[in-house]
């Protein structure tokens, strides 16, 4: 399997064939989906997002957990299930965090993107202990050097959107494209200017009006705060 969506597609196809004799309408009703949505997923003309696929996997009885591995704080592995499509039970107490592409699209205040891998952290890791709504983002460019390099994985807390001291955050442009940037603010009497910048001085910071570009809704501009960074399996923040 090349990515998570392909694995989900195979699981759905097997489920519809085995339990509903390829009756898409019947399967959609059992999964709490509309028939057109399930049909589009099965044909590959539309991919499920993070918000919609979770309840479907629960109904099918599929859980995504860590395979047997050596004890490490962090490990990047593909989704692992047994021959029957059931999730393998982790032996070393890890939690799976969906890994998104850095430039995924955002819609209706949710982060969407193809989940190509899962990023695993031990349940007793400091990042996990007090946070519940996390995503991992792999850096694919060098504009954030020297803090972050291409290939680094940043963990983002989607419940923490408060910028402080030009911290790094997962932000969304007015057209909904997400990226990792430094965030700084300039508050005026009738507006707030938001500046998104990078480390390398190849381009000027992008500046937007919270009122004009985001309808005065802060959550549309800032998706979450970077709370940890990993390079080559080691914590760097």
PDB file of C-alpha atoms in Angstrom:
ATOM      1  CA  UNK A   1       0.000   0.000   0.000  1.00  0.00           C
ATOM      2  CA  UNK A   2       1.345   3.404  -0.886  1.00  0.00           C
ATOM      3  CA  UNK A   3      -0.705   5.358   1.601  1.00  0.00           C
ATOM      4  CA  UNK A   4      -3.399   5.322   4.200  1.00  0.00           C
ATOM      5  CA  UNK A   5      -6.228   6.127   1.772  1.00  0.00           C
ATOM      6  CA  UNK A   6      -5.444   3.063  -0.325  1.00  0.00           C
ATOM      7  CA  UNK A   7      -5.559   0.885   2.786  1.00  0.00           C
ATOM      8  CA  UNK A   8      -8.879   2.379   3.836  1.00  0.00           C
ATOM      9  CA  UNK A   9     -10.255   1.806   0.318  1.00  0.00           C
ATOM     10  CA  UNK A  10      -9.293  -1.871   0.452  1.00  0.00           C
ATOM     11  CA  UNK A  11     -10.869  -2.261   3.908  1.00  0.00           C
ATOM     12  CA  UNK A  12     -14.109  -0.644   2.694  1.00  0.00           C
ATOM     13  CA  UNK A  13     -14.241  -2.771  -0.455  1.00  0.00           C
ATOM     14  CA  UNK A  14     -13.684  -5.961   1.549  1.00  0.00           C
ATOM     15  CA  UNK A  15     -16.372  -4.914   4.029  1.00  0.00           C
ATOM     16  CA  UNK A  16     -18.966  -4.150   1.332  1.00  0.00           C
ATOM     17  CA  UNK A  17     -18.208  -7.388  -0.509  1.00  0.00           C
ATOM     18  CA  UNK A  18     -18.083  -9.685   2.533  1.00  0.00           C
ATOM     19  CA  UNK A  19     -20.895  -8.316   4.682  1.00  0.00           C
ATOM     20  CA  UNK A  20     -23.257  -6.698   2.164  1.00  0.00           C
ATOM     21  CA  UNK A  21     -22.708  -8.748  -0.992  1.00  0.00           C
ATOM     22  CA  UNK A  22     -21.470  -5.625  -2.826  1.00  0.00           C
ATOM     23  CA  UNK A  23     -24.705  -3.769  -2.029  1.00  0.00           C
ATOM     24  CA  UNK A  24     -23.432  -0.205  -1.656  1.00  0.00           C
ATOM     25  CA  UNK A  25     -26.766   1.192  -0.455  1.00  0.00           C
ATOM     26  CA  UNK A  26     -27.045  -1.386   2.310  1.00  0.00           C
ATOM     27  CA  UNK A  27     -23.422  -0.867   3.352  1.00  0.00           C
ATOM     28  CA  UNK A  28     -23.856   2.919   3.418  1.00  0.00           C
ATOM     29  CA  UNK A  29     -26.847   2.622   5.728  1.00  0.00           C
ATOM     30  CA  UNK A  30     -24.915   0.315   8.052  1.00  0.00           C
ATOM     31  CA  UNK A  31     -21.980   2.720   8.165  1.00  0.00           C
ATOM     32  CA  UNK A  32     -24.069   5.861   8.640  1.00  0.00           C
ATOM     33  CA  UNK A  33     -23.046   7.300   5.265  1.00  0.00           C
ATOM     34  CA  UNK A  34     -24.939   8.546   2.264  1.00  0.00           C
ATOM     35  CA  UNK A  35     -24.886   6.153  -0.673  1.00  0.00           C
ATOM     36  CA  UNK A  36     -23.248   8.682  -3.057  1.00  0.00           C
ATOM     37  CA  UNK A  37     -20.447   9.353  -0.550  1.00  0.00           C
ATOM     38  CA  UNK A  38     -19.606   5.683  -0.086  1.00  0.00           C
ATOM     39  CA  UNK A  39     -19.836   5.077  -3.833  1.00  0.00           C
ATOM     40  CA  UNK A  40     -17.382   7.913  -4.510  1.00  0.00           C
ATOM     41  CA  UNK A  41     -14.978   6.566  -1.890  1.00  0.00           C
ATOM     42  CA  UNK A  42     -15.107   3.083  -3.408  1.00  0.00           C
ATOM     43  CA  UNK A  43     -14.526   4.418  -6.926  1.00  0.00           C
ATOM     44  CA  UNK A  44     -11.643   6.570  -5.750  1.00  0.00           C
ATOM     45  CA  UNK A  45     -13.186   9.779  -7.074  1.00  0.00           C
ATOM     46  CA  UNK A  46     -13.328  11.215  -3.564  1.00  0.00           C
ATOM     47  CA  UNK A  47     -11.123  10.555  -0.526  1.00  0.00           C
ATOM     48  CA  UNK A  48     -12.385  10.433   3.075  1.00  0.00           C
ATOM     49  CA  UNK A  49     -11.067  13.053   5.457  1.00  0.00           C
ATOM     50  CA  UNK A  50      -9.997  12.652   9.077  1.00  0.00           C
ATOM     51  CA  UNK A  51     -13.332  13.759  10.493  1.00  0.00           C
ATOM     52  CA  UNK A  52     -15.486  11.427   8.403  1.00  0.00           C
ATOM     53  CA  UNK A  53     -13.430   8.230   8.350  1.00  0.00           C
ATOM     54  CA  UNK A  54     -13.054   7.782  12.127  1.00  0.00           C
ATOM     55  CA  UNK A  55     -16.696   6.825  12.865  1.00  0.00           C
ATOM     56  CA  UNK A  56     -16.727   4.539   9.811  1.00  0.00           C
ATOM     57  CA  UNK A  57     -13.683   2.622  11.031  1.00  0.00           C
ATOM     58  CA  UNK A  58     -15.308   2.328  14.457  1.00  0.00           C
ATOM     59  CA  UNK A  59     -18.434   0.769  12.929  1.00  0.00           C
ATOM     60  CA  UNK A  60     -16.366  -1.690  10.915  1.00  0.00           C
ATOM     61  CA  UNK A  61     -14.322  -2.547  13.989  1.00  0.00           C
ATOM     62  CA  UNK A  62     -10.945  -1.455  12.685  1.00  0.00           C
ATOM     63  CA  UNK A  63      -8.465   0.177  15.027  1.00  0.00           C
ATOM     64  CA  UNK A  64      -5.120   1.624  14.038  1.00  0.00           C
ATOM     65  CA  UNK A  65      -2.348   0.917  16.519  1.00  0.00           C
ATOM     66  CA  UNK A  66       1.368   0.290  16.654  1.00  0.00           C
ATOM     67  CA  UNK A  67       2.950  -2.945  15.504  1.00  0.00           C
ATOM     68  CA  UNK A  68       5.508  -4.736  17.658  1.00  0.00           C
ATOM     69  CA  UNK A  69       8.629  -2.571  17.724  1.00  0.00           C
ATOM     70  CA  UNK A  70      11.578  -1.834  19.921  1.00  0.00           C
ATOM     71  CA  UNK A  71      10.963   0.696  22.677  1.00  0.00           C
ATOM     72  CA  UNK A  72      11.502   4.168  21.200  1.00  0.00           C
ATOM     73  CA  UNK A  73       9.986   7.512  21.975  1.00  0.00           C
ATOM     74  CA  UNK A  74       8.886   7.975  18.405  1.00  0.00           C
ATOM     75  CA  UNK A  75       8.569   5.906  15.270  1.00  0.00           C
ATOM     76  CA  UNK A  76       7.040   6.470  11.859  1.00  0.00           C
ATOM     77  CA  UNK A  77       5.395   3.334  10.464  1.00  0.00           C
ATOM     78  CA  UNK A  78       2.535   2.545   8.074  1.00  0.00           C
ATOM     79  CA  UNK A  79      -0.875   1.531   9.331  1.00  0.00           C
ATOM     80  CA  UNK A  80      -0.709  -2.057  10.560  1.00  0.00           C
ATOM     81  CA  UNK A  81      -3.526  -4.601  10.653  1.00  0.00           C
ATOM     82  CA  UNK A  82      -3.660  -8.371  10.688  1.00  0.00           C
ATOM     83  CA  UNK A  83      -4.953 -10.572   7.859  1.00  0.00           C
ATOM     84  CA  UNK A  84      -8.531 -10.147   9.065  1.00  0.00           C
ATOM     85  CA  UNK A  85      -8.285  -6.361   8.921  1.00  0.00           C
ATOM     86  CA  UNK A  86      -8.168  -5.967  12.692  1.00  0.00           C
ATOM     87  CA  UNK A  87      -5.735  -3.578  14.316  1.00  0.00           C
ATOM     88  CA  UNK A  88      -2.775  -5.131  16.114  1.00  0.00           C
ATOM     89  CA  UNK A  89      -2.617  -4.398  19.829  1.00  0.00           C
ATOM     90  CA  UNK A  90       0.456  -2.333  20.819  1.00  0.00           C
ATOM     91  CA  UNK A  91       2.734  -3.827  23.407  1.00  0.00           C
ATOM     92  CA  UNK A  92       4.619  -0.713  24.416  1.00  0.00           C
ATOM     93  CA  UNK A  93       1.875   1.862  25.091  1.00  0.00           C
ATOM     94  CA  UNK A  94       2.027   4.188  22.104  1.00  0.00           C
ATOM     95  CA  UNK A  95      -0.490   6.624  20.674  1.00  0.00           C
ATOM     96  CA  UNK A  96      -0.946   7.158  16.920  1.00  0.00           C
ATOM     97  CA  UNK A  97      -1.002  10.740  15.618  1.00  0.00           C
ATOM     98  CA  UNK A  98      -2.153  11.344  12.018  1.00  0.00           C
ATOM     99  CA  UNK A  99       0.602  12.740   9.832  1.00  0.00           C
ATOM    100  CA  UNK A 100      -0.463  15.340   7.274  1.00  0.00           C
ATOM    101  CA  UNK A 101       1.258  16.984   4.369  1.00  0.00           C
ATOM    102  CA  UNK A 102       2.447  20.487   5.253  1.00  0.00           C
ATOM    103  CA  UNK A 103       0.510  22.134   2.438  1.00  0.00           C
ATOM    104  CA  UNK A 104      -2.798  20.371   3.004  1.00  0.00           C
ATOM    105  CA  UNK A 105      -6.053  22.220   2.466  1.00  0.00           C
ATOM    106  CA  UNK A 106      -8.243  23.422   5.294  1.00  0.00           C
ATOM    107  CA  UNK A 107     -12.044  23.668   5.166  1.00  0.00           C
ATOM    108  CA  UNK A 108     -14.665  24.651   7.740  1.00  0.00           C
ATOM    109  CA  UNK A 109     -12.029  25.120  10.438  1.00  0.00           C
ATOM    110  CA  UNK A 110     -10.789  21.543  10.091  1.00  0.00           C
ATOM    111  CA  UNK A 111      -7.462  20.327   8.774  1.00  0.00           C
ATOM    112  CA  UNK A 112      -7.808  17.931   5.879  1.00  0.00           C
ATOM    113  CA  UNK A 113      -5.253  15.927   3.968  1.00  0.00           C
ATOM    114  CA  UNK A 114      -4.265  12.454   2.925  1.00  0.00           C
ATOM    115  CA  UNK A 115      -2.973  10.536   5.924  1.00  0.00           C
ATOM    116  CA  UNK A 116      -0.001   8.747   4.398  1.00  0.00           C
ATOM    117  CA  UNK A 117       1.472   7.620   7.710  1.00  0.00           C
ATOM    118  CA  UNK A 118       0.901   7.643  11.439  1.00  0.00           C
ATOM    119  CA  UNK A 119       3.387   9.176  13.860  1.00  0.00           C
ATOM    120  CA  UNK A 120       3.715   7.245  17.111  1.00  0.00           C
ATOM    121  CA  UNK A 121       4.556   8.654  20.521  1.00  0.00           C
ATOM    122  CA  UNK A 122       4.699   6.831  23.805  1.00  0.00           C
ATOM    123  CA  UNK A 123       1.640   7.537  25.952  1.00  0.00           C
ATOM    124  CA  UNK A 124       3.866   8.789  28.780  1.00  0.00           C
ATOM    125  CA  UNK A 125       5.658  11.273  26.514  1.00  0.00           C
ATOM    126  CA  UNK A 126       5.371  14.859  27.894  1.00  0.00           C
ATOM    127  CA  UNK A 127       3.776  16.063  24.641  1.00  0.00           C
ATOM    128  CA  UNK A 128       0.946  13.544  24.970  1.00  0.00           C
ATOM    129  CA  UNK A 129       0.199  13.752  28.688  1.00  0.00           C
ATOM    130  CA  UNK A 130      -1.838  16.968  28.644  1.00  0.00           C
ATOM    131  CA  UNK A 131      -2.814  17.191  24.968  1.00  0.00           C
ATOM    132  CA  UNK A 132      -5.519  15.324  23.083  1.00  0.00           C
ATOM    133  CA  UNK A 133      -5.910  17.014  19.687  1.00  0.00           C
ATOM    134  CA  UNK A 134      -2.594  16.513  17.894  1.00  0.00           C
ATOM    135  CA  UNK A 135      -1.448  16.155  14.299  1.00  0.00           C
ATOM    136  CA  UNK A 136       2.041  15.615  12.892  1.00  0.00           C
ATOM    137  CA  UNK A 137       3.351  17.615   9.936  1.00  0.00           C
ATOM    138  CA  UNK A 138       6.402  16.619   7.878  1.00  0.00           C
ATOM    139  CA  UNK A 139       8.523  19.532   6.664  1.00  0.00           C
ATOM    140  CA  UNK A 140       9.298  19.341   2.949  1.00  0.00           C
ATOM    141  CA  UNK A 141      11.270  22.561   2.404  1.00  0.00           C
ATOM    142  CA  UNK A 142      14.402  24.294   3.703  1.00  0.00           C
ATOM    143  CA  UNK A 143      13.012  27.789   4.346  1.00  0.00           C
ATOM    144  CA  UNK A 144      12.671  27.063   8.071  1.00  0.00           C
ATOM    145  CA  UNK A 145      16.380  26.326   8.630  1.00  0.00           C
ATOM    146  CA  UNK A 146      18.222  26.351  10.970  1.00  0.00           C
ATOM    147  CA  UNK A 147      15.351  25.622  13.396  1.00  0.00           C
ATOM    148  CA  UNK A 148      13.794  22.927  11.239  1.00  0.00           C
ATOM    149  CA  UNK A 149      15.100  20.997   8.255  1.00  0.00           C
ATOM    150  CA  UNK A 150      13.368  19.214   5.401  1.00  0.00           C
ATOM    151  CA  UNK A 151      12.263  15.810   6.689  1.00  0.00           C
ATOM    152  CA  UNK A 152      11.694  16.950  10.272  1.00  0.00           C
ATOM    153  CA  UNK A 153       8.322  16.116  11.778  1.00  0.00           C
ATOM    154  CA  UNK A 154       6.541  18.750  13.862  1.00  0.00           C
ATOM    155  CA  UNK A 155       3.773  17.902  16.306  1.00  0.00           C
ATOM    156  CA  UNK A 156       0.984  20.501  16.355  1.00  0.00           C
ATOM    157  CA  UNK A 157      -1.573  21.022  19.118  1.00  0.00           C
ATOM    158  CA  UNK A 158      -4.813  21.981  17.363  1.00  0.00           C
ATOM    159  CA  UNK A 159      -6.310  23.195  20.640  1.00  0.00           C
ATOM    160  CA  UNK A 160      -3.546  25.778  21.222  1.00  0.00           C
ATOM    161  CA  UNK A 161      -3.796  28.742  18.860  1.00  0.00           C
ATOM    162  CA  UNK A 162      -2.332  31.464  21.074  1.00  0.00           C
ATOM    163  CA  UNK A 163       0.887  32.881  19.564  1.00  0.00           C
ATOM    164  CA  UNK A 164       3.628  34.128  21.857  1.00  0.00           C
ATOM    165  CA  UNK A 165       7.034  35.585  21.038  1.00  0.00           C
ATOM    166  CA  UNK A 166       6.965  34.778  17.305  1.00  0.00           C
ATOM    167  CA  UNK A 167       6.453  31.062  17.881  1.00  0.00           C
ATOM    168  CA  UNK A 168       6.032  28.546  15.091  1.00  0.00           C
ATOM    169  CA  UNK A 169       2.483  27.565  14.244  1.00  0.00           C
ATOM    170  CA  UNK A 170       0.492  25.717  11.628  1.00  0.00           C
ATOM    171  CA  UNK A 171      -1.307  28.543   9.847  1.00  0.00           C
ATOM    172  CA  UNK A 172      -3.780  28.838   6.989  1.00  0.00           C
ATOM    173  CA  UNK A 173      -3.653  31.344   4.173  1.00  0.00           C
ATOM    174  CA  UNK A 174      -6.927  33.045   3.221  1.00  0.00           C
ATOM    175  CA  UNK A 175      -7.452  30.375   0.531  1.00  0.00           C
ATOM    176  CA  UNK A 176      -7.080  27.591   3.102  1.00  0.00           C
ATOM    177  CA  UNK A 177      -3.585  26.252   2.356  1.00  0.00           C
ATOM    178  CA  UNK A 178      -1.747  25.297   5.545  1.00  0.00           C
ATOM    179  CA  UNK A 179       1.957  25.694   6.288  1.00  0.00           C
ATOM    180  CA  UNK A 180       4.355  26.045   9.214  1.00  0.00           C
ATOM    181  CA  UNK A 181       5.297  29.693   9.852  1.00  0.00           C
ATOM    182  CA  UNK A 182       6.360  32.092  12.563  1.00  0.00           C
ATOM    183  CA  UNK A 183       3.428  34.226  13.668  1.00  0.00           C
ATOM    184  CA  UNK A 184       3.552  37.812  14.888  1.00  0.00           C
ATOM    185  CA  UNK A 185       0.767  40.302  15.496  1.00  0.00           C
ATOM    186  CA  UNK A 186       0.238  44.035  15.203  1.00  0.00           C
ATOM    187  CA  UNK A 187      -2.943  45.169  16.922  1.00  0.00           C
ATOM    188  CA  UNK A 188      -4.514  48.467  15.866  1.00  0.00           C
ATOM    189  CA  UNK A 189      -7.655  50.195  17.046  1.00  0.00           C
ATOM    190  CA  UNK A 190      -9.934  48.563  14.475  1.00  0.00           C
ATOM    191  CA  UNK A 191      -7.966  45.547  13.200  1.00  0.00           C
ATOM    192  CA  UNK A 192      -5.219  43.011  13.838  1.00  0.00           C
ATOM    193  CA  UNK A 193      -2.459  42.479  11.289  1.00  0.00           C
ATOM    194  CA  UNK A 194      -1.084  38.927  11.184  1.00  0.00           C
ATOM    195  CA  UNK A 195       2.382  38.323   9.768  1.00  0.00           C
ATOM    196  CA  UNK A 196       3.527  34.858   8.639  1.00  0.00           C
ATOM    197  CA  UNK A 197       7.289  34.570   8.175  1.00  0.00           C
ATOM    198  CA  UNK A 198      10.089  32.048   7.593  1.00  0.00           C
ATOM    199  CA  UNK A 199      13.693  31.957   8.742  1.00  0.00           C
ATOM    200  CA  UNK A 200      15.422  32.330   5.410  1.00  0.00           C
ATOM    201  CA  UNK A 201      15.413  35.913   4.164  1.00  0.00           C
ATOM    202  CA  UNK A 202      14.428  34.970   0.632  1.00  0.00           C
ATOM    203  CA  UNK A 203      10.975  36.448   0.903  1.00  0.00           C
ATOM    204  CA  UNK A 204       9.255  39.110   2.940  1.00  0.00           C
ATOM    205  CA  UNK A 205       6.730  38.085   5.600  1.00  0.00           C
ATOM    206  CA  UNK A 206       3.169  37.736   4.384  1.00  0.00           C
ATOM    207  CA  UNK A 207       0.800  40.107   6.159  1.00  0.00           C
ATOM    208  CA  UNK A 208      -2.964  39.725   6.381  1.00  0.00           C
ATOM    209  CA  UNK A 209      -5.854  41.549   7.981  1.00  0.00           C
ATOM    210  CA  UNK A 210      -7.756  39.491  10.521  1.00  0.00           C
ATOM    211  CA  UNK A 211     -10.876  41.515   9.740  1.00  0.00           C
ATOM    212  CA  UNK A 212     -10.678  41.628   5.934  1.00  0.00           C
ATOM    213  CA  UNK A 213      -9.019  38.284   5.161  1.00  0.00           C
ATOM    214  CA  UNK A 214     -10.426  36.077   7.917  1.00  0.00           C
ATOM    215  CA  UNK A 215     -13.708  37.725   8.911  1.00  0.00           C
ATOM    216  CA  UNK A 216     -12.328  38.490  12.407  1.00  0.00           C
ATOM    217  CA  UNK A 217     -12.216  34.747  13.155  1.00  0.00           C
ATOM    218  CA  UNK A 218      -8.807  33.920  14.630  1.00  0.00           C
ATOM    219  CA  UNK A 219      -9.249  30.164  14.176  1.00  0.00           C
ATOM    220  CA  UNK A 220      -9.416  30.602  10.402  1.00  0.00           C
ATOM    221  CA  UNK A 221      -5.888  32.020  10.358  1.00  0.00           C
ATOM    222  CA  UNK A 222      -4.126  29.924  12.990  1.00  0.00           C
ATOM    223  CA  UNK A 223      -4.663  26.165  13.064  1.00  0.00           C
ATOM    224  CA  UNK A 224      -2.451  25.166  15.988  1.00  0.00           C
ATOM    225  CA  UNK A 225       0.873  25.618  17.766  1.00  0.00           C
ATOM    226  CA  UNK A 226       4.016  23.559  17.211  1.00  0.00           C
ATOM    227  CA  UNK A 227       4.687  21.837  20.535  1.00  0.00           C
ATOM    228  CA  UNK A 228       7.446  19.389  19.558  1.00  0.00           C
ATOM    229  CA  UNK A 229       9.805  18.629  16.701  1.00  0.00           C
ATOM    230  CA  UNK A 230      11.494  15.378  15.771  1.00  0.00           C
ATOM    231  CA  UNK A 231      14.438  14.692  13.497  1.00  0.00           C
ATOM    232  CA  UNK A 232      15.682  11.161  12.753  1.00  0.00           C
ATOM    233  CA  UNK A 233      13.501   9.784  15.552  1.00  0.00           C
ATOM    234  CA  UNK A 234      14.843  12.135  18.217  1.00  0.00           C
ATOM    235  CA  UNK A 235      13.101  14.976  20.005  1.00  0.00           C
ATOM    236  CA  UNK A 236      14.518  18.388  19.099  1.00  0.00           C
ATOM    237  CA  UNK A 237      12.147  20.730  20.930  1.00  0.00           C
TER     238      UNK A 237
END
